[in-house]
Short mmCIF file of C-alpha atoms in Angstrom, two decimals:
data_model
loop_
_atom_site.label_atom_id
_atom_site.label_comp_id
_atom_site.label_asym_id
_atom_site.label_seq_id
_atom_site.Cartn_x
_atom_site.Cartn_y
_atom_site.Cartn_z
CA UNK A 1 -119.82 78.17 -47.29
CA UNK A 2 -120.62 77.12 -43.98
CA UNK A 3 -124.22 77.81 -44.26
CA UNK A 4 -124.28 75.64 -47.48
CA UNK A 5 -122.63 73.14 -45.52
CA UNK A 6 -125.22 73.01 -42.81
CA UNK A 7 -128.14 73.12 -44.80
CA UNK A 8 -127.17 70.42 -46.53
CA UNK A 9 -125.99 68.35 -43.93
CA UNK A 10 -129.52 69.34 -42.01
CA UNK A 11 -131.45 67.83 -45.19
CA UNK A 12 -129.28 65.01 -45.97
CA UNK A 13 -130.31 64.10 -42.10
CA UNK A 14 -133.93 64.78 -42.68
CA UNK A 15 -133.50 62.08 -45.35
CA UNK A 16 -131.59 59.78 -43.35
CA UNK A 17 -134.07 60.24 -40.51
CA UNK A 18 -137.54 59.72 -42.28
CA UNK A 19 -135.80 56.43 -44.18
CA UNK A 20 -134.42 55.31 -40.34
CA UNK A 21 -137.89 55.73 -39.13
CA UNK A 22 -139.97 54.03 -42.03
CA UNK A 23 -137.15 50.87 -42.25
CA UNK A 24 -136.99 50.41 -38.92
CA UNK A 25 -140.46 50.84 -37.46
CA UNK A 26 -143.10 50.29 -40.52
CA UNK A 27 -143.66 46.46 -41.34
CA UNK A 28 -141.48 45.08 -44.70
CA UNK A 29 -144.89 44.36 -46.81
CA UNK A 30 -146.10 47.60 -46.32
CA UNK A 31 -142.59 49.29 -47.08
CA UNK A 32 -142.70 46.90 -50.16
CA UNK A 33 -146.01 48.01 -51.35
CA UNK A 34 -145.16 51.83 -51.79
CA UNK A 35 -143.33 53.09 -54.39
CA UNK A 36 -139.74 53.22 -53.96
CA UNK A 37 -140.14 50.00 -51.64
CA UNK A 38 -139.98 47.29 -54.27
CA UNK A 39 -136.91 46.43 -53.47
CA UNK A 40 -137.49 45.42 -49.68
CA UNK A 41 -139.82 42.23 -51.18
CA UNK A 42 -136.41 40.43 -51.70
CA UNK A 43 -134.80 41.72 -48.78
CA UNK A 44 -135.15 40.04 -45.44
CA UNK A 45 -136.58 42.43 -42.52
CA UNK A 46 -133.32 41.92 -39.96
CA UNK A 47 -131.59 43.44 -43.51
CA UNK A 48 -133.99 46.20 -43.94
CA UNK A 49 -133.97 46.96 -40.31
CA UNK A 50 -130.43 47.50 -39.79
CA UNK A 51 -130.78 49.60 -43.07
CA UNK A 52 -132.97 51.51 -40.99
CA UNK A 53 -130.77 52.02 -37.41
CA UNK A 54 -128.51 53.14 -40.04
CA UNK A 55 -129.99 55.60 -41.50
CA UNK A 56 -130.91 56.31 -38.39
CA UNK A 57 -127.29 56.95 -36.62
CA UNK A 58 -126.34 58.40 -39.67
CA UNK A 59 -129.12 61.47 -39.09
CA UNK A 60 -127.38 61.30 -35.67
CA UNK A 61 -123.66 61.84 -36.99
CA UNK A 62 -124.56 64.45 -39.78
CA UNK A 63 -124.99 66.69 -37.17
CA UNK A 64 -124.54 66.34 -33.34
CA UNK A 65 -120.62 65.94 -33.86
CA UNK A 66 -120.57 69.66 -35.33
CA UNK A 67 -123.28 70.71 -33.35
CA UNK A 68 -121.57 69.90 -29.97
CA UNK A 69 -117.59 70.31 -31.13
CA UNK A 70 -117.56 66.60 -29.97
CA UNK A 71 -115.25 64.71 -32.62
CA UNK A 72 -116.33 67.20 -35.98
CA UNK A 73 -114.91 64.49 -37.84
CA UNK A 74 -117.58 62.30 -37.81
CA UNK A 75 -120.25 64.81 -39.78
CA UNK A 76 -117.68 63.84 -43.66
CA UNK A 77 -116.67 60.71 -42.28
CA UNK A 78 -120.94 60.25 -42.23
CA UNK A 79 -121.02 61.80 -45.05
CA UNK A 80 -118.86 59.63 -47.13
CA UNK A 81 -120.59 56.40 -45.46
CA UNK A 82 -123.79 57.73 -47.03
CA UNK A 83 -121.92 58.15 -50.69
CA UNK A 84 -121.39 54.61 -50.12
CA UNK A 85 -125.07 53.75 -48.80
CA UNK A 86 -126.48 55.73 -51.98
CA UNK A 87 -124.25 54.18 -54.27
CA UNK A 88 -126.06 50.79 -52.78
CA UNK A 89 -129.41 51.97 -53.23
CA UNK A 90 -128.44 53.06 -56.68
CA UNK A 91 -127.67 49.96 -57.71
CA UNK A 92 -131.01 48.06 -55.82
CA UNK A 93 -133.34 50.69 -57.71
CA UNK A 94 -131.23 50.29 -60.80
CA UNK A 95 -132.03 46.18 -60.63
CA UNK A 96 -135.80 47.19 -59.77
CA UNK A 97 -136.33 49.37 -62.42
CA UNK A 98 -136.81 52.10 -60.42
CA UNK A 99 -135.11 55.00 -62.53
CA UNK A 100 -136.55 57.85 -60.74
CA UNK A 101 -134.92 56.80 -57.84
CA UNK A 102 -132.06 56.15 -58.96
CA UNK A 103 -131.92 59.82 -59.50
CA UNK A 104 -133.01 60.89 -56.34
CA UNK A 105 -130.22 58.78 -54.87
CA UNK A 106 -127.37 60.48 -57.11
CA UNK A 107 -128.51 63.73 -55.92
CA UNK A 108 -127.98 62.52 -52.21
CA UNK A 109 -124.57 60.97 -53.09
CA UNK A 110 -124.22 64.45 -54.70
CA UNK A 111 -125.50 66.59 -51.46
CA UNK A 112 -123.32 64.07 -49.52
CA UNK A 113 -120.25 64.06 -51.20
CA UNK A 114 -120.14 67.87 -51.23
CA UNK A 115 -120.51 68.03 -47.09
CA UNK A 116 -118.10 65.48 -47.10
CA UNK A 117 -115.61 67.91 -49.40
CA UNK A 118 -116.43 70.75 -47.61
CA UNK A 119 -116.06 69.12 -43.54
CA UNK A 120 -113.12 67.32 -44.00
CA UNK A 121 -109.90 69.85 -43.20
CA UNK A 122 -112.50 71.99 -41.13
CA UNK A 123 -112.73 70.22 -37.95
CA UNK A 124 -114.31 73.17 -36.45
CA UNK A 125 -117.48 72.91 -38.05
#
């Protein structure tokens, strides 16, 4: 189980990390000209950008807390901030028409809320 837990924190941070990077650092009209990236047209970039540090801090607290012993609690409290994040981005992609993502981000909620389940009660990580 704690394998399962790892991996899935470890790709639920890969996510987090690759959407940090492209929010933060890659200019609003090119994120809104790829697919997926419809929605950042209405957004302003200050908005997308703090999407992106984020993301970003939430690669961060998936897994250094476990990694280092220092405050485990913080990988399923992460965890449950990123339910919340994909239930946001749900809804965005939902407005944009964007169905396929819309799936993609109920399997993260899904990968999410299952480290979440598992971490919390297991401080020891």
């Amino acid at each position: 189980m704690d394998l399962a837990l790892w991996i899935a924190a470890g790709l639920l941070a890969v996510v987090a990390l690759t959407g940090g990077i492209s929010k933060t650092f890659v200019p609003k009209e090119k994120l809104a000209a790829a697919p997926g990236g419809e929605w950042t047209a209405d957004a302003g970039p200050g908005f997308v950008k703090s999407l992106g540090v984020l993301e970003l801090l939430a690669a961060l607290g998936l897994i250094l807390p476990a990694a280092t012993g220092i405050a485990p609690v913080l990988v399923p409290v992460t965890a449950v901030c990123w339910v919340l994040l994909m239930v946001g981005a749900m809804i965005t992609h939902a407005r944009h028409g964007s169905a396929g993502f819309v799936a993609l981000n109920l399997a993260y909620l899904a990968v999410a809320a299952f480290v979440a389940w598992g971490r919390f009660g297991d401080f020891t990580a």
